Short mmCIF file of C-alpha atoms in Angstrom, two decimals:
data_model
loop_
_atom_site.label_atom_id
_atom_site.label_comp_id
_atom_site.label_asym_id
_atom_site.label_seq_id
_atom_site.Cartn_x
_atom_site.Cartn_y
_atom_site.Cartn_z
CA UNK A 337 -60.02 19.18 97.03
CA UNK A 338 -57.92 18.10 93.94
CA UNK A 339 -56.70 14.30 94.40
CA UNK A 340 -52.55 13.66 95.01
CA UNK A 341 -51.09 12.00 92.04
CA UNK A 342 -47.80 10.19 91.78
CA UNK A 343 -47.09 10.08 88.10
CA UNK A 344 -45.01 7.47 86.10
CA UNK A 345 -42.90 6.97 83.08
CA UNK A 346 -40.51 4.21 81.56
CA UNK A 347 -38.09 5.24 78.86
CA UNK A 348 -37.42 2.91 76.27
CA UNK A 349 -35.69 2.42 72.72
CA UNK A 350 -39.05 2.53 71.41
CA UNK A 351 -40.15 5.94 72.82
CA UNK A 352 -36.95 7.97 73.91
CA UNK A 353 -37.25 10.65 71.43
CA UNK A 354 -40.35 11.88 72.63
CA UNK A 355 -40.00 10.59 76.45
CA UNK A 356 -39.71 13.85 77.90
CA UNK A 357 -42.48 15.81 76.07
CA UNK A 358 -45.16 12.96 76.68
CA UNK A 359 -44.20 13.29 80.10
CA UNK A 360 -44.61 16.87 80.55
CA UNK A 361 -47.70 16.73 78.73
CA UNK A 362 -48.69 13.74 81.19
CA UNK A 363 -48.64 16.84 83.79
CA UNK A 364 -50.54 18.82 82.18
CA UNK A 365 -53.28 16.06 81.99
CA UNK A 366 -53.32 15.48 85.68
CA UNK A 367 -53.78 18.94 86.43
CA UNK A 368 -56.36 19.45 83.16
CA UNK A 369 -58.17 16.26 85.26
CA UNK A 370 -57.74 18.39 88.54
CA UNK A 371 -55.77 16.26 90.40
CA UNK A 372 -51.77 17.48 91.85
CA UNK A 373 -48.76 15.76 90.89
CA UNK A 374 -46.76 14.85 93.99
CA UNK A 375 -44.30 12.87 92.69
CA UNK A 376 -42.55 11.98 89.15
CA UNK A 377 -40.80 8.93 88.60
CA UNK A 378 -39.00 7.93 85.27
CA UNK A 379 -37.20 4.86 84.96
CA UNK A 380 -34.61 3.65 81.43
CA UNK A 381 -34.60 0.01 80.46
CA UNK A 382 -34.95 -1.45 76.85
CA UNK A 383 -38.17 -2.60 77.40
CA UNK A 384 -41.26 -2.12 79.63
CA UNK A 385 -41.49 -5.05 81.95
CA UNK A 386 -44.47 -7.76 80.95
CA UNK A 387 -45.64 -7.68 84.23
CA UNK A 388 -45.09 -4.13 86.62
CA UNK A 389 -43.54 -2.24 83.30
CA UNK A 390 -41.44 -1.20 85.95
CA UNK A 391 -39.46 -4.09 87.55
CA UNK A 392 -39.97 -5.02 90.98
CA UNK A 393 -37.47 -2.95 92.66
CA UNK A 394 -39.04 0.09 91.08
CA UNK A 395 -42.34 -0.75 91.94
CA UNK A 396 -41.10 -1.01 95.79
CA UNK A 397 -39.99 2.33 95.41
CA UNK A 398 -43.19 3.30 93.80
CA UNK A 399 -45.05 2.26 96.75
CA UNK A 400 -42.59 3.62 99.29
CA UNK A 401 -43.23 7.34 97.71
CA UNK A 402 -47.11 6.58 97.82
CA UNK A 403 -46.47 6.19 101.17
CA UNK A 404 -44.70 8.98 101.47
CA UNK A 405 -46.98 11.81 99.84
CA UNK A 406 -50.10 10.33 100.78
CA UNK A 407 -50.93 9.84 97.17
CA UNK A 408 -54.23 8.88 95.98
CA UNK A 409 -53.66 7.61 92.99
CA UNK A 410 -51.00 6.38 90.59
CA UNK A 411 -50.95 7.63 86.51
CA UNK A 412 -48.71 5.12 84.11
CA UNK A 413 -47.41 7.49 81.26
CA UNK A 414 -48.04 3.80 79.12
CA UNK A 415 -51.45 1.68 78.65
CA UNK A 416 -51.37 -1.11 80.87
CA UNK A 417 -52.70 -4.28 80.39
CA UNK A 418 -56.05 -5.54 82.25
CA UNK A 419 -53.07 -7.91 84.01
CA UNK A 420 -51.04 -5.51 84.79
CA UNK A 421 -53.07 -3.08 85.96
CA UNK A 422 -54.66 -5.55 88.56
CA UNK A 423 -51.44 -6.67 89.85
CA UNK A 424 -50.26 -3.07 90.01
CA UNK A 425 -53.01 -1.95 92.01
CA UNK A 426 -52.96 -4.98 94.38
CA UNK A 427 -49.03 -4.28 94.78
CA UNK A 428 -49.63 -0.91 95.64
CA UNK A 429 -52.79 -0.56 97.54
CA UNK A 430 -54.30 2.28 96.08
CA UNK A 431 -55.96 3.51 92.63
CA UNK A 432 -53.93 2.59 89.36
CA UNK A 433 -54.82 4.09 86.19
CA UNK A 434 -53.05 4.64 82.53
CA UNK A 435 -52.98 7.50 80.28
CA UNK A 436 -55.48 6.18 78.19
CA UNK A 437 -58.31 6.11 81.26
CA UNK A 438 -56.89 9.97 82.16
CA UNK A 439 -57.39 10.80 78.51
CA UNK A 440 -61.17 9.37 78.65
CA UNK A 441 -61.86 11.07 81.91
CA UNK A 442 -60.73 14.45 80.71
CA UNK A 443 -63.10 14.13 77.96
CA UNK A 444 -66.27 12.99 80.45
CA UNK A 445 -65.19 16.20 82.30
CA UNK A 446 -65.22 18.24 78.72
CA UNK A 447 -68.71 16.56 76.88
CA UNK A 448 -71.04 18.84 76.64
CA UNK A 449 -73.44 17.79 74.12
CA UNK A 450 -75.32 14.85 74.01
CA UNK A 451 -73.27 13.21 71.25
CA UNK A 452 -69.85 13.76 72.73
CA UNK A 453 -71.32 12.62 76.44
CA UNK A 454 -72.42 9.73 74.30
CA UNK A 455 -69.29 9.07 72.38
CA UNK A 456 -67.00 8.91 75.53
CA UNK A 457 -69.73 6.84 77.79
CA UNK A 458 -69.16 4.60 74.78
CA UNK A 459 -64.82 5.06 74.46
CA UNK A 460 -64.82 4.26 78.33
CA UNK A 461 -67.04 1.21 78.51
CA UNK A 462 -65.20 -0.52 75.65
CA UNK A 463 -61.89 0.48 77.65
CA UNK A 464 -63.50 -0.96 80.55
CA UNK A 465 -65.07 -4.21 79.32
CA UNK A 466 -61.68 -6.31 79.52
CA UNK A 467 -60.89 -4.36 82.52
CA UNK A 468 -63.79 -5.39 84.71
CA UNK A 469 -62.27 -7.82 87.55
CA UNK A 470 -62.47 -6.36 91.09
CA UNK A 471 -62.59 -2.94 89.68
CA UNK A 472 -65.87 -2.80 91.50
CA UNK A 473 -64.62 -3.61 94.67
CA UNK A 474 -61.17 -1.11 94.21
CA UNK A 475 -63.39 1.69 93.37
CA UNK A 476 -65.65 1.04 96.69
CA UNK A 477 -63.43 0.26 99.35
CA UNK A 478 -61.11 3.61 97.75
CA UNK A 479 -63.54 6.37 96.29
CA UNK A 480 -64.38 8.39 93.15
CA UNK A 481 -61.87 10.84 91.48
CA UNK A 482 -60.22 11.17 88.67
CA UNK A 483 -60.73 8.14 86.38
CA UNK A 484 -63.83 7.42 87.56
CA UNK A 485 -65.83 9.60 85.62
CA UNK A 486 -68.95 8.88 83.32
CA UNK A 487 -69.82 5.60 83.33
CA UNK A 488 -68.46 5.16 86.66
CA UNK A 489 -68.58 2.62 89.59
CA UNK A 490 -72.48 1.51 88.79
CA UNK A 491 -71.61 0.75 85.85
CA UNK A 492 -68.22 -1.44 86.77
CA UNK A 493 -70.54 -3.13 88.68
CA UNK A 494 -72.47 -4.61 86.15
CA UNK A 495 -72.50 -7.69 84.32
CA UNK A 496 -70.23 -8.24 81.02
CA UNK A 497 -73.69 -9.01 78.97
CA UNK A 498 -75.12 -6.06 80.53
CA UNK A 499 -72.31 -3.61 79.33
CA UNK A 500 -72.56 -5.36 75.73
CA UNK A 501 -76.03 -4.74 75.54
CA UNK A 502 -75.56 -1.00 76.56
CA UNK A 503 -72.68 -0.72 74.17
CA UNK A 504 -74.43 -2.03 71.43
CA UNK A 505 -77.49 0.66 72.44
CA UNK A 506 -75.03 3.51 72.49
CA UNK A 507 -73.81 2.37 68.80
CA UNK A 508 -77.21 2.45 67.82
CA UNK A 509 -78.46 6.09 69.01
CA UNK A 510 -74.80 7.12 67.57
CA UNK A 511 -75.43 5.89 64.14
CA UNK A 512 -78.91 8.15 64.14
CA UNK A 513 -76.81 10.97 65.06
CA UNK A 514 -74.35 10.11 62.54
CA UNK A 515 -77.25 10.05 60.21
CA UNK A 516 -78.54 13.65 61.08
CA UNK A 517 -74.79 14.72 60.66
CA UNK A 518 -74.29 12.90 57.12
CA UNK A 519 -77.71 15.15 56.41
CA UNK A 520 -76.53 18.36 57.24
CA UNK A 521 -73.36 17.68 55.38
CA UNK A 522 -75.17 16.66 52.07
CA UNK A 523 -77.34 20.32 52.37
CA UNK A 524 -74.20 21.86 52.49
CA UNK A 525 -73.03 20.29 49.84
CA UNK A 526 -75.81 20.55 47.89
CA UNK A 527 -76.26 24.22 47.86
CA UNK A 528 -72.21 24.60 47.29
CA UNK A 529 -70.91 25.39 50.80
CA UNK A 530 -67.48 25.34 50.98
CA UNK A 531 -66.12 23.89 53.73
CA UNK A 532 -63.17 24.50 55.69
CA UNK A 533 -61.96 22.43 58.91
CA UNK A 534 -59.67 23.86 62.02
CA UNK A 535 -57.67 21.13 63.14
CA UNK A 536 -54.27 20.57 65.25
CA UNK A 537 -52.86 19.94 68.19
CA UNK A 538 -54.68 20.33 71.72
CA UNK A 539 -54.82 23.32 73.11
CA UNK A 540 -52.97 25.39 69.72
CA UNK A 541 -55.90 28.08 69.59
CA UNK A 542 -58.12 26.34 67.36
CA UNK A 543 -61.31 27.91 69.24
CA UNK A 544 -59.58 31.62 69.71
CA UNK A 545 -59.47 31.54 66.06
CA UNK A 546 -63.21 30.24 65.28
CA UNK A 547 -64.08 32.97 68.04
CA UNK A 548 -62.10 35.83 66.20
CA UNK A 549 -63.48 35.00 62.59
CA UNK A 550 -66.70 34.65 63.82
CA UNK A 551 -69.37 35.22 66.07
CA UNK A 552 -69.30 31.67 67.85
CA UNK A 553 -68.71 32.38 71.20
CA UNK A 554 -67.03 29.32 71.99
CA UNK A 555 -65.33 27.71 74.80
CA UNK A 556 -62.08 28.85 75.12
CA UNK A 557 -59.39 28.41 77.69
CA UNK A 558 -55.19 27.59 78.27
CA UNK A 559 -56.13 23.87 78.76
CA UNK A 560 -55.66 20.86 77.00
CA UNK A 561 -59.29 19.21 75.29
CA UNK A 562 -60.80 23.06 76.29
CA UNK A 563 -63.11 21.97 72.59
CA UNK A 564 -64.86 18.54 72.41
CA UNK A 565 -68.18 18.78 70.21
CA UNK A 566 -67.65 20.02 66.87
CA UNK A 567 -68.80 23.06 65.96
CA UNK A 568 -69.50 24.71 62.79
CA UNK A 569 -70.17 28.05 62.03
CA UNK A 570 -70.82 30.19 58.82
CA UNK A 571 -68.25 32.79 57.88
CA UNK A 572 -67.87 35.74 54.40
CA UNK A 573 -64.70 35.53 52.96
CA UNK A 574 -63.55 37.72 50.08
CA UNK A 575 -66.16 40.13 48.90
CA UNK A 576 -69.06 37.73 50.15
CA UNK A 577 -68.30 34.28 50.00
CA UNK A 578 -70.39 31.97 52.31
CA UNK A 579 -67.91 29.17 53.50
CA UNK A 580 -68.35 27.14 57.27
CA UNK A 581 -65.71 27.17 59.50
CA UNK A 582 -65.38 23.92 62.11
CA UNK A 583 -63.84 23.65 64.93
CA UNK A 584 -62.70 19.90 66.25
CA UNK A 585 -61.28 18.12 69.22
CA UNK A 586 -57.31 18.94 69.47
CA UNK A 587 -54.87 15.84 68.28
CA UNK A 588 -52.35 14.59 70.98
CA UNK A 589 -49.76 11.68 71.11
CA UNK A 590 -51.36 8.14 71.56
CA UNK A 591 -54.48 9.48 70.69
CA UNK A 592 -56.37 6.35 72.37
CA UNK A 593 -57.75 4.21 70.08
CA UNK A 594 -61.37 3.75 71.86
CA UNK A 595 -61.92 7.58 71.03
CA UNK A 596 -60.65 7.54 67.45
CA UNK A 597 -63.32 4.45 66.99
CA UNK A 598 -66.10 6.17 69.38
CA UNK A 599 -65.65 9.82 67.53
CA UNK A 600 -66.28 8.68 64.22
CA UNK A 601 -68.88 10.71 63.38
CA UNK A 602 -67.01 13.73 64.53
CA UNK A 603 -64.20 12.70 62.62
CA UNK A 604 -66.51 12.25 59.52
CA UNK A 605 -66.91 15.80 59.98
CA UNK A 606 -63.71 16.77 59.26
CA UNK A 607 -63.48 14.65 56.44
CA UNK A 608 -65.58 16.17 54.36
CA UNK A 609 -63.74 19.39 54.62
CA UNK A 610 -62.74 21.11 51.41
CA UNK A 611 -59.59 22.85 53.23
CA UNK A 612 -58.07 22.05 56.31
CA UNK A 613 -56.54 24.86 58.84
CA UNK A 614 -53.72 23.39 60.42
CA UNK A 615 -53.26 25.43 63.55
CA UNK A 616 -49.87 25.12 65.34
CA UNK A 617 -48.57 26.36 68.88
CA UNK A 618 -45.31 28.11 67.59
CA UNK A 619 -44.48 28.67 71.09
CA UNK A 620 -44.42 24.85 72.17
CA UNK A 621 -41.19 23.07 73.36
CA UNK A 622 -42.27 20.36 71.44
CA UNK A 623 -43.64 21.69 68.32
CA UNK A 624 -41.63 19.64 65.76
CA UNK A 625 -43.22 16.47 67.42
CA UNK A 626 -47.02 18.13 67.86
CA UNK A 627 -46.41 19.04 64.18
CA UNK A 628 -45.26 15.38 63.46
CA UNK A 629 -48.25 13.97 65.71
CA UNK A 630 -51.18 16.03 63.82
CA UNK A 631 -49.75 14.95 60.05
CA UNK A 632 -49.37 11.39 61.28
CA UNK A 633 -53.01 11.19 62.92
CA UNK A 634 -54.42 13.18 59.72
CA UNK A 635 -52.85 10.20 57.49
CA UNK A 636 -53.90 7.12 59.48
CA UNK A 637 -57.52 9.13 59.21
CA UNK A 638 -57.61 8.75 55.48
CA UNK A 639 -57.67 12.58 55.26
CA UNK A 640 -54.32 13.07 54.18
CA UNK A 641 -55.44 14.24 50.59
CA UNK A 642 -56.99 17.32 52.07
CA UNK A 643 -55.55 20.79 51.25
CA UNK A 644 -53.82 21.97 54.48
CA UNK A 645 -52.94 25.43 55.34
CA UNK A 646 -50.89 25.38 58.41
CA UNK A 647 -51.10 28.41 60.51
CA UNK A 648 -48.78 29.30 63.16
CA UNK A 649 -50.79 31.16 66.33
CA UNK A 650 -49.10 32.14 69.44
CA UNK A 651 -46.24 33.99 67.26
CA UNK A 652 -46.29 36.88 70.06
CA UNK A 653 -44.74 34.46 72.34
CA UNK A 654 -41.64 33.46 70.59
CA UNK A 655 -39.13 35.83 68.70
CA UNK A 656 -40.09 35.71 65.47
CA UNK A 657 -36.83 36.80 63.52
CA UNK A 658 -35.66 33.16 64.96
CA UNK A 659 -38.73 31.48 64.37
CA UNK A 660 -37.94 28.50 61.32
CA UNK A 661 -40.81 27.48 60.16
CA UNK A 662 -40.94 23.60 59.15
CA UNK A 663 -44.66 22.96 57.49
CA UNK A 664 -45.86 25.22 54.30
CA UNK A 665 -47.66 27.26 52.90
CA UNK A 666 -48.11 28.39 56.05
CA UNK A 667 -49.36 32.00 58.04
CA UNK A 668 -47.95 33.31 61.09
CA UNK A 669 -50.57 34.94 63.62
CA UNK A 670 -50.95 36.22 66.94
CA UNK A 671 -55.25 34.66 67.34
CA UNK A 672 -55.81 37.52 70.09
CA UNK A 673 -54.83 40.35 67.17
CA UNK A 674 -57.20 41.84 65.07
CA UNK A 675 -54.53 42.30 63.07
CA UNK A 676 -53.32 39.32 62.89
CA UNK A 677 -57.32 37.53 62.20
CA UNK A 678 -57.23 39.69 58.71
CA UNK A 679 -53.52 38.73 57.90
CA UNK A 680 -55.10 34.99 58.61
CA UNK A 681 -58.06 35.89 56.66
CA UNK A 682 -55.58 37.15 53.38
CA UNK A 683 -53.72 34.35 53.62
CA UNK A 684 -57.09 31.79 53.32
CA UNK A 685 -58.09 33.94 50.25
CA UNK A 686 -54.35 33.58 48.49
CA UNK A 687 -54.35 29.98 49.58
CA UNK A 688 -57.90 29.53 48.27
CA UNK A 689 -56.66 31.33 44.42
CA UNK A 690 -54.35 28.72 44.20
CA UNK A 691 -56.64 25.59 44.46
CA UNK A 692 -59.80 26.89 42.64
CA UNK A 693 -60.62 27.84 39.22
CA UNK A 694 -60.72 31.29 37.38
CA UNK A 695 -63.41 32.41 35.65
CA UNK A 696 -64.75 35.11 33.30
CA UNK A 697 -68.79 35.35 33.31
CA UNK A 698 -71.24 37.56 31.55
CA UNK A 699 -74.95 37.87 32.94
CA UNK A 700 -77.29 39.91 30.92
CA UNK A 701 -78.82 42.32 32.21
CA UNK A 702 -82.22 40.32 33.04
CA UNK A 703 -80.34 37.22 34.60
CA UNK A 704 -78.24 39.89 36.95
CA UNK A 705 -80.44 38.24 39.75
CA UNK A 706 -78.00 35.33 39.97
CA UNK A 707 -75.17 37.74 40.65
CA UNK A 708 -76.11 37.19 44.57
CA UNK A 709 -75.39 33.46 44.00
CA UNK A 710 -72.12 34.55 42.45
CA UNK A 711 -70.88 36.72 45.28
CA UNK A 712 -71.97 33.75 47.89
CA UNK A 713 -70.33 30.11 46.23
CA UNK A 714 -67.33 32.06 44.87
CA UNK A 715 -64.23 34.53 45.42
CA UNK A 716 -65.08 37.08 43.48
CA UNK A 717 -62.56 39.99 42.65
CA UNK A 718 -64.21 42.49 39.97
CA UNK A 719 -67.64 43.28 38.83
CA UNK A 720 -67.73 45.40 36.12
CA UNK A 721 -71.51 46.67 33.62
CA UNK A 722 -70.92 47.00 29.99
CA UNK A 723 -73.29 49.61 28.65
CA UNK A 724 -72.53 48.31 24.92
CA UNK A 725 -73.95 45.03 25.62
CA UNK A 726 -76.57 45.72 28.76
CA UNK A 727 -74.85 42.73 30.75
CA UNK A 728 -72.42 42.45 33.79
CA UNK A 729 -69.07 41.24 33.70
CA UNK A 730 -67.43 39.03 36.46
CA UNK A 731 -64.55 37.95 37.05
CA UNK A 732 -63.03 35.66 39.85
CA UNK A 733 -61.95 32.11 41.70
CA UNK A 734 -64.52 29.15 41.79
CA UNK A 735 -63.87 25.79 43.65
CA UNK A 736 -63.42 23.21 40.61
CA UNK A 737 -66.92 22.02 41.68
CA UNK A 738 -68.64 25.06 41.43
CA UNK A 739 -71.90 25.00 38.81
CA UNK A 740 -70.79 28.25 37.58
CA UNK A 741 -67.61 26.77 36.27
CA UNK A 742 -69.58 24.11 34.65
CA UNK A 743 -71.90 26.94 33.42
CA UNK A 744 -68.46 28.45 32.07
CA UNK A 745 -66.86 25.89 30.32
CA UNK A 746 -70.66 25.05 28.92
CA UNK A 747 -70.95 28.50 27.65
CA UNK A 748 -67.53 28.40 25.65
#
């Protein structure tokens, strides 16, 4: 039986532009956490108050709707304070939580691996540490449910040094992880992999489009967070060329900062990508802002640099003789199309021209054996044998790192 939630917003100067949207999208969490929203209340002031956020007055009416619908449980569209959460709760009599703790519950529900169980265990406890006083007793006396997954009421229990020590051990078996990661990335590397990263707001139809390129078979659902652990797979581009395609946990507004600094590693992952496919939902309300949100986070994550590729998915649901376009280059898809996952495809290996290197190689006839090497760490677009001279003739794109451009220029 999902849990009744009574949700809560405060407009202020600071966040009026996108007020609406992050409260829509606070909906969407709840029910993405399974719990029902009851109840929405929105309140205008210049600032949040220091102490409710709300004011007094509103906080009465808060509790009189609790009342009311029987709630369960209260969501603050804001983070709140370990104060203010406390006194909330105590004003209120029942559970209090911010979107921040729905965030990190969302993605306890979603972990699958051992990593990204690991990596939220460790998100929540250092969003709990400060937060620790008589969250025991709340949790007791007024049961589990949303915002109480993962680490949980055990773990609330325990002592500060205690959590400490099993942060610090969580850091630790993270870093091997990391380790094993940083590993796989340098093989890659090594034998020329080129790399390209899916990326963009939650729930666009990052893992539709991972699914349709390859043969990943990964989760995917109308839900916001449906992906959590990265995964990469290998996909042939052009004639043959070997590149890995990785899928990554969807952006969204006030991205908590616990999970930016617990996903590192993850992140890492799609900071080493040689392309980036920005995937947008050009059927959301609130696309300018989701665009805004991804190019914002992708900046404060150093990985601004990055060749980006936006492409727009969902195009089936809007009309697209009106659809403006604000982000470019760009592609326009339908992900469920076949149609549409060649067009995609096209538009990778045009985007891909632009930012590598053309070449012109000749392999005699006895060194034709590299030609599969060739085919695999580049895009190429004619092979042609010259009888005159017994050799082959190639002709193509290379990344700018590619040995065979170095083997080029040597040549010359």
């Amino acid at each position: 039986m999902s849990e009744r939630v009574v949700i809560v917003g405060v407009e202020t100067q600071e966040n009026y532009r996108y007020f609406e949207a992050s409260m829509s999208e606070l909906v969407l969490l709840t029910e993405t956490a399974q719990g029902e929203v009851v109840a929405s209340l929105i309140q205008k002031r210049p600032a949040v108050d220091r102490q409710t956020l709300v004011g007094k007055g509103k906080l009465q009416e808060i509790a009189d709707v609790v009342d009311r619908e029987e709630a369960d449980l209260v969501v603050f569209n804001h983070e709140l304070s370990p104060r203010q959460g406390s006194y909330i709760q105590e004003q209120l009599d029942v559970r209090v939580i911010d979107r921040v703790q729905l965030i990190l519950d969302i993605f306890a529900l979603r972990a699958r691996s051992k990593e990204g169980q690991l990596q939220v265990e460790l998100a929540q406890l250092n969003y709990l540490l400060p937060r620790l006083t008589g969250q025991g007793a709340a949790m007791s006396r007024l049961g589990g449910g949303i915002g109480t997954r993962g680490p949980g009421e055990t773990k609330l229990e325990m002592d500060r040094r205690h959590i400490r020590d099993k942060i610090t051990a969580i850091k630790r078996e993270l870093k091997d992880v990391s380790a094993h990661r940083e590993r796989n990335r340098q093989k890659r590397k090594n034998a020329n992999v080129f790399q390209i990263g899916l990326i963009g707001y939650t729930n666009a139809g990052k893992s539709t489009i991972l699914n349709g390129l390859t043969t990943a078979d990964t989760y995917e659902k109308n839900e916001l967070f449906a992906t959590l652990d990265p995964l990469t797979k290998q996909w042939t581009i052009g004639e043959a060329m070997a590149v890995t395609l990785t899928d990554t946990v969807g952006f969204i507004q006030d991205l908590p900062t616990q999970l930016i600094e617990a996903f590192q590693s993850t992140l890492e992952e799609s900071r080493n990508m040689d392309v980036l496919l920005h995937v947008v939902d050009a059927s959301a309300k609130q696309r300018h802002l989701q665009e805004e949100t991804v190019m914002s986070l992708l900046n404060e994550l150093g990985m601004s640099e990055i060749p980006v590729l936006t492409v727009y998915n969902k195009m089936d649901c809007v009309d697209a003789d009106q659809f403006m376009p604000t982000l470019f280059p760009n592609v326009q898809i339908s992900a469920k199309s076949e149609a549409s996952l060649e067009q995609l495809e096209e538009a990778i290996v045009t985007f891909l021209k632009k930012l590598f290197v053309p070449y012109h190689i000749e392999l005699p006839a006895e060194k034709s054996y590299q030609a599969q090497s060739l085919k695999q760490t580049t895009l190429l677009m004619s092979e042609e044998y010259n009888e005159d001279e017994n050799s082959y003739d190639y002709r193509g794109f290379a990344p700018q790192t590619s040995p065979w451009i170095r083997k080029e220029a040597s040549e010359k």
